[in-house]
Amino acid sequence: MIPNSATPDSTTPDSTTPDSTTPNSATPNSSCAANLKHLPLQAIVFDMDGLMLDSEVLYQRAWSQAIATLGYAVDPALYLHVVGQSTAATEMILRETCGASFPITTFQTQWIQHWRTLIQQEGVALKPGLLALLAWVEAQGLPKVVATSSDAAEAELSLTTAGIRDRFAAVITVDQVAHGKPAPDLFLAALDILNVEPPHALVLEDSNAGVAAAQAAEIPVLMVPDLQPPTAATQAYASGIFTDLHQVRVWLQQLTATPFKMEIDA
């Protein structure tokens, strides 16, 4: 089931970057319409950066500062290619862009220092609609956890600074699993903690790598794009693409007006 919600436009058309033909209004997902299972929702898995927190811009600024300090110049759009990706994938992209001699270890140390300074000085804003969505989920008695590509120290600082750490039963971070997104490890670990099967959970994501990870874990997913518009692959799998978390809440409320059913590929 796909809601009628706007999606961002893109101006970078190629097969490895977000789809530039994304319409302003989502259309039914015909690839998922033919053969669907209908199962009740038992838990929700939230991504963190870009989905709940307006923090990707802080990461992007910290990245740019660290790269410039090291004497390199890269297209700011490079960051869009690593949103939601694992550390290993990010390092590979940096080496491909900046050369094999790029000082990864020094870069990692410096960008984290810049990021901590930014978050301590400026804080981190919540995404529109988050608090209302969390309140609704809690009113339904649905368990919820965070599964993030950030490491534990970053996640704890971000969620605590934003004032929402205590809203979640658990926070699963990239340093707790073997492989980051787009591998399914983070979401599978979340399911283990929640003790639910994939079809009974729902993932909320902002990145294409996150949607791919949900697909690999066979969990239904909704996307609220942040820096990345949805790719064609994301549009094909996601149960819905929304402009903000207010729309996510309204859609879930409409579904639960009758016995709640999730639609996923069989």
PDB file of C-alpha atoms in Angstrom:
ATOM      1  CA  MET A   1       0.000   0.000   0.000  1.00  0.00           C
ATOM      2  CA  ILE A   2       1.510   3.302  -1.103  1.00  0.00           C
ATOM      3  CA  PRO A   3       0.306   6.638   0.288  1.00  0.00           C
ATOM      4  CA  ASN A   4      -0.177   9.704  -1.863  1.00  0.00           C
ATOM      5  CA  SER A   5       2.767  11.668  -0.507  1.00  0.00           C
ATOM      6  CA  ALA A   6       5.312  13.934  -2.145  1.00  0.00           C
ATOM      7  CA  THR A   7       8.904  12.872  -2.692  1.00  0.00           C
ATOM      8  CA  PRO A   8      11.923  15.101  -3.326  1.00  0.00           C
ATOM      9  CA  ASP A   9      13.102  15.801  -6.829  1.00  0.00           C
ATOM     10  CA  SER A  10      16.610  14.939  -8.011  1.00  0.00           C
ATOM     11  CA  THR A  11      18.793  16.321 -10.716  1.00  0.00           C
ATOM     12  CA  THR A  12      21.376  13.566 -10.869  1.00  0.00           C
ATOM     13  CA  PRO A  13      20.166  10.823 -13.196  1.00  0.00           C
ATOM     14  CA  ASP A  14      22.226   7.671 -13.249  1.00  0.00           C
ATOM     15  CA  SER A  15      21.815   4.094 -12.135  1.00  0.00           C
ATOM     16  CA  THR A  16      23.920   4.434  -8.991  1.00  0.00           C
ATOM     17  CA  THR A  17      22.416   7.630  -7.618  1.00  0.00           C
ATOM     18  CA  PRO A  18      18.883   8.548  -6.548  1.00  0.00           C
ATOM     19  CA  ASP A  19      16.279   8.298  -9.280  1.00  0.00           C
ATOM     20  CA  SER A  20      15.730  11.652 -10.983  1.00  0.00           C
ATOM     21  CA  THR A  21      12.299  10.644 -12.230  1.00  0.00           C
ATOM     22  CA  THR A  22      10.671  10.323  -8.817  1.00  0.00           C
ATOM     23  CA  PRO A  23       7.174  11.815  -9.135  1.00  0.00           C
ATOM     24  CA  ASN A  24       5.841  14.439  -6.766  1.00  0.00           C
ATOM     25  CA  SER A  25       3.056  12.080  -5.714  1.00  0.00           C
ATOM     26  CA  ALA A  26       3.746   8.442  -4.941  1.00  0.00           C
ATOM     27  CA  THR A  27       1.884   5.869  -7.005  1.00  0.00           C
ATOM     28  CA  PRO A  28       0.827   2.307  -6.096  1.00  0.00           C
ATOM     29  CA  ASN A  29       3.683  -0.168  -5.999  1.00  0.00           C
ATOM     30  CA  SER A  30       2.569  -2.499  -8.783  1.00  0.00           C
ATOM     31  CA  SER A  31       5.528  -4.843  -8.247  1.00  0.00           C
ATOM     32  CA  CYS A  32       4.211  -5.621  -4.742  1.00  0.00           C
ATOM     33  CA  ALA A  33       0.509  -5.646  -5.583  1.00  0.00           C
ATOM     34  CA  ALA A  34       0.130  -9.097  -7.113  1.00  0.00           C
ATOM     35  CA  ASN A  35       1.125 -11.341  -4.227  1.00  0.00           C
ATOM     36  CA  LEU A  36       0.855  -9.949  -0.693  1.00  0.00           C
ATOM     37  CA  LYS A  37       0.801 -11.311   2.817  1.00  0.00           C
ATOM     38  CA  HIS A  38      -1.251  -9.560   5.482  1.00  0.00           C
ATOM     39  CA  LEU A  39       0.170  -9.752   8.979  1.00  0.00           C
ATOM     40  CA  PRO A  40      -0.289  -7.628  12.145  1.00  0.00           C
ATOM     41  CA  LEU A  41       2.308  -5.074  13.196  1.00  0.00           C
ATOM     42  CA  GLN A  42       4.072  -5.931  16.464  1.00  0.00           C
ATOM     43  CA  ALA A  43       7.091  -3.577  16.617  1.00  0.00           C
ATOM     44  CA  ILE A  44       8.781  -0.633  14.897  1.00  0.00           C
ATOM     45  CA  VAL A  45      12.483  -0.155  14.159  1.00  0.00           C
ATOM     46  CA  PHE A  46      13.606   3.458  13.776  1.00  0.00           C
ATOM     47  CA  ASP A  47      16.697   4.646  11.951  1.00  0.00           C
ATOM     48  CA  MET A  48      18.317   7.618  13.692  1.00  0.00           C
ATOM     49  CA  ASP A  49      20.293  10.129  11.588  1.00  0.00           C
ATOM     50  CA  GLY A  50      18.183  11.811   8.938  1.00  0.00           C
ATOM     51  CA  LEU A  51      15.010   9.986  10.007  1.00  0.00           C
ATOM     52  CA  MET A  52      14.476  11.110  13.608  1.00  0.00           C
ATOM     53  CA  LEU A  53      17.303  13.615  13.953  1.00  0.00           C
ATOM     54  CA  ASP A  54      18.247  16.427  11.580  1.00  0.00           C
ATOM     55  CA  SER A  55      21.847  15.360  12.036  1.00  0.00           C
ATOM     56  CA  GLU A  56      23.064  14.422   8.568  1.00  0.00           C
ATOM     57  CA  VAL A  57      23.834  18.099   7.905  1.00  0.00           C
ATOM     58  CA  LEU A  58      26.107  18.110  10.970  1.00  0.00           C
ATOM     59  CA  TYR A  59      27.921  14.995   9.742  1.00  0.00           C
ATOM     60  CA  GLN A  60      28.285  16.562   6.300  1.00  0.00           C
ATOM     61  CA  ARG A  61      29.804  19.732   7.766  1.00  0.00           C
ATOM     62  CA  ALA A  62      32.183  17.742   9.976  1.00  0.00           C
ATOM     63  CA  TRP A  63      33.242  15.669   6.979  1.00  0.00           C
ATOM     64  CA  SER A  64      33.931  18.743   4.876  1.00  0.00           C
ATOM     65  CA  GLN A  65      35.972  20.373   7.634  1.00  0.00           C
ATOM     66  CA  ALA A  66      38.082  17.250   8.176  1.00  0.00           C
ATOM     67  CA  ILE A  67      38.726  16.713   4.467  1.00  0.00           C
ATOM     68  CA  ALA A  68      39.728  20.357   3.991  1.00  0.00           C
ATOM     69  CA  THR A  69      42.033  20.216   7.011  1.00  0.00           C
ATOM     70  CA  LEU A  70      43.843  17.281   5.400  1.00  0.00           C
ATOM     71  CA  GLY A  71      44.364  19.307   2.225  1.00  0.00           C
ATOM     72  CA  TYR A  72      41.899  17.497  -0.015  1.00  0.00           C
ATOM     73  CA  ALA A  73      39.095  18.955  -2.094  1.00  0.00           C
ATOM     74  CA  VAL A  74      36.048  16.833  -2.912  1.00  0.00           C
ATOM     75  CA  ASP A  75      32.621  17.537  -4.323  1.00  0.00           C
ATOM     76  CA  PRO A  76      30.215  18.126  -1.395  1.00  0.00           C
ATOM     77  CA  ALA A  77      27.818  15.754  -3.153  1.00  0.00           C
ATOM     78  CA  LEU A  78      30.185  12.901  -2.289  1.00  0.00           C
ATOM     79  CA  TYR A  79      28.569  12.730   1.135  1.00  0.00           C
ATOM     80  CA  LEU A  80      25.264  11.770  -0.471  1.00  0.00           C
ATOM     81  CA  HIS A  81      26.858   8.544  -1.686  1.00  0.00           C
ATOM     82  CA  VAL A  82      27.795   7.432   1.828  1.00  0.00           C
ATOM     83  CA  VAL A  83      24.598   8.322   3.692  1.00  0.00           C
ATOM     84  CA  GLY A  84      23.489   5.240   5.596  1.00  0.00           C
ATOM     85  CA  GLN A  85      26.491   3.190   4.463  1.00  0.00           C
ATOM     86  CA  SER A  86      28.785   1.146   6.675  1.00  0.00           C
ATOM     87  CA  THR A  87      32.179   2.481   7.752  1.00  0.00           C
ATOM     88  CA  ALA A  88      33.940   0.003   5.464  1.00  0.00           C
ATOM     89  CA  ALA A  89      31.897   1.089   2.457  1.00  0.00           C
ATOM     90  CA  THR A  90      32.513   4.742   3.290  1.00  0.00           C
ATOM     91  CA  GLU A  91      36.267   4.216   3.544  1.00  0.00           C
ATOM     92  CA  MET A  92      36.284   2.458   0.177  1.00  0.00           C
ATOM     93  CA  ILE A  93      34.433   5.372  -1.446  1.00  0.00           C
ATOM     94  CA  LEU A  94      36.876   7.867   0.077  1.00  0.00           C
ATOM     95  CA  ARG A  95      39.907   5.944  -1.163  1.00  0.00           C
ATOM     96  CA  GLU A  96      38.381   5.629  -4.633  1.00  0.00           C
ATOM     97  CA  THR A  97      37.761   9.390  -4.677  1.00  0.00           C
ATOM     98  CA  CYS A  98      40.859  10.742  -2.930  1.00  0.00           C
ATOM     99  CA  GLY A  99      43.392   8.037  -3.730  1.00  0.00           C
ATOM    100  CA  ALA A 100      44.875   5.070  -1.902  1.00  0.00           C
ATOM    101  CA  SER A 101      47.111   7.349   0.195  1.00  0.00           C
ATOM    102  CA  PHE A 102      44.158   9.174   1.767  1.00  0.00           C
ATOM    103  CA  PRO A 103      44.793   9.108   5.563  1.00  0.00           C
ATOM    104  CA  ILE A 104      41.634   7.315   6.656  1.00  0.00           C
ATOM    105  CA  THR A 105      42.595   6.963  10.316  1.00  0.00           C
ATOM    106  CA  THR A 106      43.469  10.648  10.690  1.00  0.00           C
ATOM    107  CA  PHE A 107      40.310  11.612   8.828  1.00  0.00           C
ATOM    108  CA  GLN A 108      38.127   9.480  11.116  1.00  0.00           C
ATOM    109  CA  THR A 109      39.655  11.061  14.205  1.00  0.00           C
ATOM    110  CA  GLN A 110      39.285  14.615  12.884  1.00  0.00           C
ATOM    111  CA  TRP A 111      35.729  14.411  11.565  1.00  0.00           C
ATOM    112  CA  ILE A 112      34.517  12.920  14.851  1.00  0.00           C
ATOM    113  CA  GLN A 113      36.178  15.786  16.732  1.00  0.00           C
ATOM    114  CA  HIS A 114      34.521  18.328  14.425  1.00  0.00           C
ATOM    115  CA  TRP A 115      31.171  16.543  14.777  1.00  0.00           C
ATOM    116  CA  ARG A 116      31.321  16.485  18.579  1.00  0.00           C
ATOM    117  CA  THR A 117      32.112  20.197  18.613  1.00  0.00           C
ATOM    118  CA  LEU A 118      29.156  20.933  16.330  1.00  0.00           C
ATOM    119  CA  ILE A 119      26.662  18.856  18.303  1.00  0.00           C
ATOM    120  CA  GLN A 120      27.831  20.296  21.632  1.00  0.00           C
ATOM    121  CA  GLN A 121      27.656  23.869  20.331  1.00  0.00           C
ATOM    122  CA  GLU A 122      24.496  23.637  18.231  1.00  0.00           C
ATOM    123  CA  GLY A 123      22.618  20.625  19.559  1.00  0.00           C
ATOM    124  CA  VAL A 124      20.642  18.435  17.195  1.00  0.00           C
ATOM    125  CA  ALA A 125      17.115  19.158  16.009  1.00  0.00           C
ATOM    126  CA  LEU A 126      14.296  16.629  15.874  1.00  0.00           C
ATOM    127  CA  LYS A 127      12.640  15.934  12.551  1.00  0.00           C
ATOM    128  CA  PRO A 128       9.106  17.347  12.117  1.00  0.00           C
ATOM    129  CA  GLY A 129       6.458  15.003  13.424  1.00  0.00           C
ATOM    130  CA  LEU A 130       8.777  12.762  15.457  1.00  0.00           C
ATOM    131  CA  LEU A 131       7.394  13.477  18.919  1.00  0.00           C
ATOM    132  CA  ALA A 132       3.805  13.020  17.769  1.00  0.00           C
ATOM    133  CA  LEU A 133       4.735   9.744  16.061  1.00  0.00           C
ATOM    134  CA  LEU A 134       6.559   8.444  19.144  1.00  0.00           C
ATOM    135  CA  ALA A 135       3.570   9.354  21.326  1.00  0.00           C
ATOM    136  CA  TRP A 136       1.215   7.506  18.970  1.00  0.00           C
ATOM    137  CA  VAL A 137       3.434   4.400  18.851  1.00  0.00           C
ATOM    138  CA  GLU A 138       3.634   4.383  22.650  1.00  0.00           C
ATOM    139  CA  ALA A 139      -0.148   4.797  22.926  1.00  0.00           C
ATOM    140  CA  GLN A 140      -0.551   1.660  20.798  1.00  0.00           C
ATOM    141  CA  GLY A 141       1.779  -0.264  23.116  1.00  0.00           C
ATOM    142  CA  LEU A 142       4.134  -1.081  20.242  1.00  0.00           C
ATOM    143  CA  PRO A 143       7.746  -1.852  21.208  1.00  0.00           C
ATOM    144  CA  LYS A 144      10.313   0.263  19.385  1.00  0.00           C
ATOM    145  CA  VAL A 145      14.094   0.294  19.040  1.00  0.00           C
ATOM    146  CA  VAL A 146      16.736   2.246  17.129  1.00  0.00           C
ATOM    147  CA  ALA A 147      18.993   0.618  14.514  1.00  0.00           C
ATOM    148  CA  THR A 148      21.640   3.049  13.300  1.00  0.00           C
ATOM    149  CA  SER A 149      24.778   3.193  11.179  1.00  0.00           C
ATOM    150  CA  SER A 150      26.361   5.339  13.891  1.00  0.00           C
ATOM    151  CA  ASP A 151      28.518   3.701  16.542  1.00  0.00           C
ATOM    152  CA  ALA A 152      27.410   3.419  20.154  1.00  0.00           C
ATOM    153  CA  ALA A 153      29.181   6.563  21.394  1.00  0.00           C
ATOM    154  CA  GLU A 154      27.787   8.696  18.569  1.00  0.00           C
ATOM    155  CA  ALA A 155      24.277   7.304  18.969  1.00  0.00           C
ATOM    156  CA  GLU A 156      24.179   7.799  22.732  1.00  0.00           C
ATOM    157  CA  LEU A 157      25.422  11.383  22.423  1.00  0.00           C
ATOM    158  CA  SER A 158      22.992  12.208  19.611  1.00  0.00           C
ATOM    159  CA  LEU A 159      19.897  10.681  21.228  1.00  0.00           C
ATOM    160  CA  THR A 160      20.722  12.085  24.662  1.00  0.00           C
ATOM    161  CA  THR A 161      21.404  15.564  23.276  1.00  0.00           C
ATOM    162  CA  ALA A 162      18.109  15.413  21.371  1.00  0.00           C
ATOM    163  CA  GLY A 163      16.277  14.349  24.537  1.00  0.00           C
ATOM    164  CA  ILE A 164      14.813  11.089  23.221  1.00  0.00           C
ATOM    165  CA  ARG A 165      17.180   8.346  24.409  1.00  0.00           C
ATOM    166  CA  ASP A 166      14.763   7.155  27.077  1.00  0.00           C
ATOM    167  CA  ARG A 167      11.980   6.699  24.516  1.00  0.00           C
ATOM    168  CA  PHE A 168      13.600   3.501  23.175  1.00  0.00           C
ATOM    169  CA  ALA A 169      14.041   0.089  24.752  1.00  0.00           C
ATOM    170  CA  ALA A 170      17.331  -0.492  22.929  1.00  0.00           C
ATOM    171  CA  VAL A 171      19.749   1.118  20.492  1.00  0.00           C
ATOM    172  CA  ILE A 172      21.500  -1.200  18.046  1.00  0.00           C
ATOM    173  CA  THR A 173      24.617   0.392  16.553  1.00  0.00           C
ATOM    174  CA  VAL A 174      26.946  -0.466  13.713  1.00  0.00           C
ATOM    175  CA  ASP A 175      29.788  -1.475  16.021  1.00  0.00           C
ATOM    176  CA  GLN A 176      27.580  -4.198  17.503  1.00  0.00           C
ATOM    177  CA  VAL A 177      27.127  -6.147  14.251  1.00  0.00           C
ATOM    178  CA  ALA A 178      29.369  -7.705  11.628  1.00  0.00           C
ATOM    179  CA  HIS A 179      28.121  -5.655   8.682  1.00  0.00           C
ATOM    180  CA  GLY A 180      26.445  -2.263   8.402  1.00  0.00           C
ATOM    181  CA  LYS A 181      23.723  -1.207   5.984  1.00  0.00           C
ATOM    182  CA  PRO A 182      22.857  -2.176   3.265  1.00  0.00           C
ATOM    183  CA  ALA A 183      23.489  -5.588   4.872  1.00  0.00           C
ATOM    184  CA  PRO A 184      20.558  -6.719   7.060  1.00  0.00           C
ATOM    185  CA  ASP A 185      22.573  -7.259  10.261  1.00  0.00           C
ATOM    186  CA  LEU A 186      21.347  -4.193  12.177  1.00  0.00           C
ATOM    187  CA  PHE A 187      17.703  -4.956  11.523  1.00  0.00           C
ATOM    188  CA  LEU A 188      18.076  -8.667  12.230  1.00  0.00           C
ATOM    189  CA  ALA A 189      19.700  -7.777  15.555  1.00  0.00           C
ATOM    190  CA  ALA A 190      16.766  -5.468  16.261  1.00  0.00           C
ATOM    191  CA  LEU A 191      14.313  -8.292  15.567  1.00  0.00           C
ATOM    192  CA  ASP A 192      16.196 -10.555  17.978  1.00  0.00           C
ATOM    193  CA  ILE A 193      15.851  -7.967  20.733  1.00  0.00           C
ATOM    194  CA  LEU A 194      12.184  -7.350  19.928  1.00  0.00           C
ATOM    195  CA  ASN A 195      11.511 -11.093  19.576  1.00  0.00           C
ATOM    196  CA  VAL A 196       9.356 -10.635  16.472  1.00  0.00           C
ATOM    197  CA  GLU A 197       9.464 -12.130  12.999  1.00  0.00           C
ATOM    198  CA  PRO A 198      10.345  -9.896  10.003  1.00  0.00           C
ATOM    199  CA  PRO A 199       6.817  -9.637   8.546  1.00  0.00           C
ATOM    200  CA  HIS A 200       5.467  -8.427  11.900  1.00  0.00           C
ATOM    201  CA  ALA A 201       7.916  -5.502  12.164  1.00  0.00           C
ATOM    202  CA  LEU A 202       8.107  -2.173  10.365  1.00  0.00           C
ATOM    203  CA  VAL A 203      11.295  -0.233   9.585  1.00  0.00           C
ATOM    204  CA  LEU A 204      11.329   3.569   9.227  1.00  0.00           C
ATOM    205  CA  GLU A 205      14.249   4.843   7.144  1.00  0.00           C
ATOM    206  CA  ASP A 206      15.539   7.926   5.345  1.00  0.00           C
ATOM    207  CA  SER A 207      18.296   6.401   3.186  1.00  0.00           C
ATOM    208  CA  ASN A 208      18.394   4.053   0.232  1.00  0.00           C
ATOM    209  CA  ALA A 209      21.001   1.904   1.990  1.00  0.00           C
ATOM    210  CA  GLY A 210      18.609   1.560   4.906  1.00  0.00           C
ATOM    211  CA  VAL A 211      15.733   0.522   2.666  1.00  0.00           C
ATOM    212  CA  ALA A 212      18.027  -2.039   1.019  1.00  0.00           C
ATOM    213  CA  ALA A 213      18.954  -3.381   4.466  1.00  0.00           C
ATOM    214  CA  ALA A 214      15.282  -3.725   5.390  1.00  0.00           C
ATOM    215  CA  GLN A 215      14.645  -5.549   2.129  1.00  0.00           C
ATOM    216  CA  ALA A 216      17.567  -7.899   2.799  1.00  0.00           C
ATOM    217  CA  ALA A 217      16.035  -8.603   6.219  1.00  0.00           C
ATOM    218  CA  GLU A 218      12.601  -9.089   4.570  1.00  0.00           C
ATOM    219  CA  ILE A 219      11.009  -6.405   6.755  1.00  0.00           C
ATOM    220  CA  PRO A 220       8.405  -3.937   5.429  1.00  0.00           C
ATOM    221  CA  VAL A 221       9.807  -0.401   5.314  1.00  0.00           C
ATOM    222  CA  LEU A 222       8.589   3.183   4.971  1.00  0.00           C
ATOM    223  CA  MET A 223      10.959   5.882   3.725  1.00  0.00           C
ATOM    224  CA  VAL A 224      11.044   9.562   4.642  1.00  0.00           C
ATOM    225  CA  PRO A 225      13.831  10.907   2.383  1.00  0.00           C
ATOM    226  CA  ASP A 226      16.338  13.321   3.887  1.00  0.00           C
ATOM    227  CA  LEU A 227      19.429  14.071   1.778  1.00  0.00           C
ATOM    228  CA  GLN A 228      18.812  11.265  -0.717  1.00  0.00           C
ATOM    229  CA  PRO A 229      15.771  10.971  -2.957  1.00  0.00           C
ATOM    230  CA  PRO A 230      14.575   7.381  -3.313  1.00  0.00           C
ATOM    231  CA  THR A 231      16.153   5.240  -6.009  1.00  0.00           C
ATOM    232  CA  ALA A 232      14.093   3.105  -8.355  1.00  0.00           C
ATOM    233  CA  ALA A 233      14.947   0.088  -6.192  1.00  0.00           C
ATOM    234  CA  THR A 234      13.692   1.888  -3.091  1.00  0.00           C
ATOM    235  CA  GLN A 235      10.462   2.847  -4.816  1.00  0.00           C
ATOM    236  CA  ALA A 236       9.965  -0.754  -5.890  1.00  0.00           C
ATOM    237  CA  TYR A 237      10.277  -2.185  -2.361  1.00  0.00           C
ATOM    238  CA  ALA A 238       9.168   0.482   0.105  1.00  0.00           C
ATOM    239  CA  SER A 239       5.562   0.233   1.283  1.00  0.00           C
ATOM    240  CA  GLY A 240       5.403   4.026   1.315  1.00  0.00           C
ATOM    241  CA  ILE A 241       7.460   7.160   0.709  1.00  0.00           C
ATOM    242  CA  PHE A 242       6.521  10.211   2.763  1.00  0.00           C
ATOM    243  CA  THR A 243       7.615  13.816   3.079  1.00  0.00           C
ATOM    244  CA  ASP A 244       7.719  13.820   6.902  1.00  0.00           C
ATOM    245  CA  LEU A 245       6.887  11.825  10.011  1.00  0.00           C
ATOM    246  CA  HIS A 246       3.527  13.557  10.388  1.00  0.00           C
ATOM    247  CA  GLN A 247       2.440  11.749   7.224  1.00  0.00           C
ATOM    248  CA  VAL A 248       3.799   8.452   8.540  1.00  0.00           C
ATOM    249  CA  ARG A 249       1.727   8.820  11.710  1.00  0.00           C
ATOM    250  CA  VAL A 250      -1.435   9.742   9.822  1.00  0.00           C
ATOM    251  CA  TRP A 251      -1.010   6.765   7.506  1.00  0.00           C
ATOM    252  CA  LEU A 252      -0.496   4.376  10.408  1.00  0.00           C
ATOM    253  CA  GLN A 253      -3.500   5.861  12.194  1.00  0.00           C
ATOM    254  CA  GLN A 254      -5.639   5.304   9.111  1.00  0.00           C
ATOM    255  CA  LEU A 255      -4.492   1.705   8.851  1.00  0.00           C
ATOM    256  CA  THR A 256      -5.237   1.022  12.507  1.00  0.00           C
ATOM    257  CA  ALA A 257      -8.757   2.422  12.241  1.00  0.00           C
ATOM    258  CA  THR A 258      -9.514  -1.173  11.171  1.00  0.00           C
ATOM    259  CA  PRO A 259      -7.537  -4.304  12.156  1.00  0.00           C
ATOM    260  CA  PHE A 260      -3.965  -3.436  11.241  1.00  0.00           C
ATOM    261  CA  LYS A 261      -2.509  -5.240   8.232  1.00  0.00           C
ATOM    262  CA  MET A 262       0.935  -4.771   6.686  1.00  0.00           C
ATOM    263  CA  GLU A 263       1.409  -5.444   2.996  1.00  0.00           C
ATOM    264  CA  ILE A 264       4.667  -7.077   1.945  1.00  0.00           C
ATOM    265  CA  ASP A 265       6.015  -9.292  -0.791  1.00  0.00           C
ATOM    266  CA  ALA A 266       5.153 -12.949  -0.330  1.00  0.00           C
TER     267      ALA A 266
END
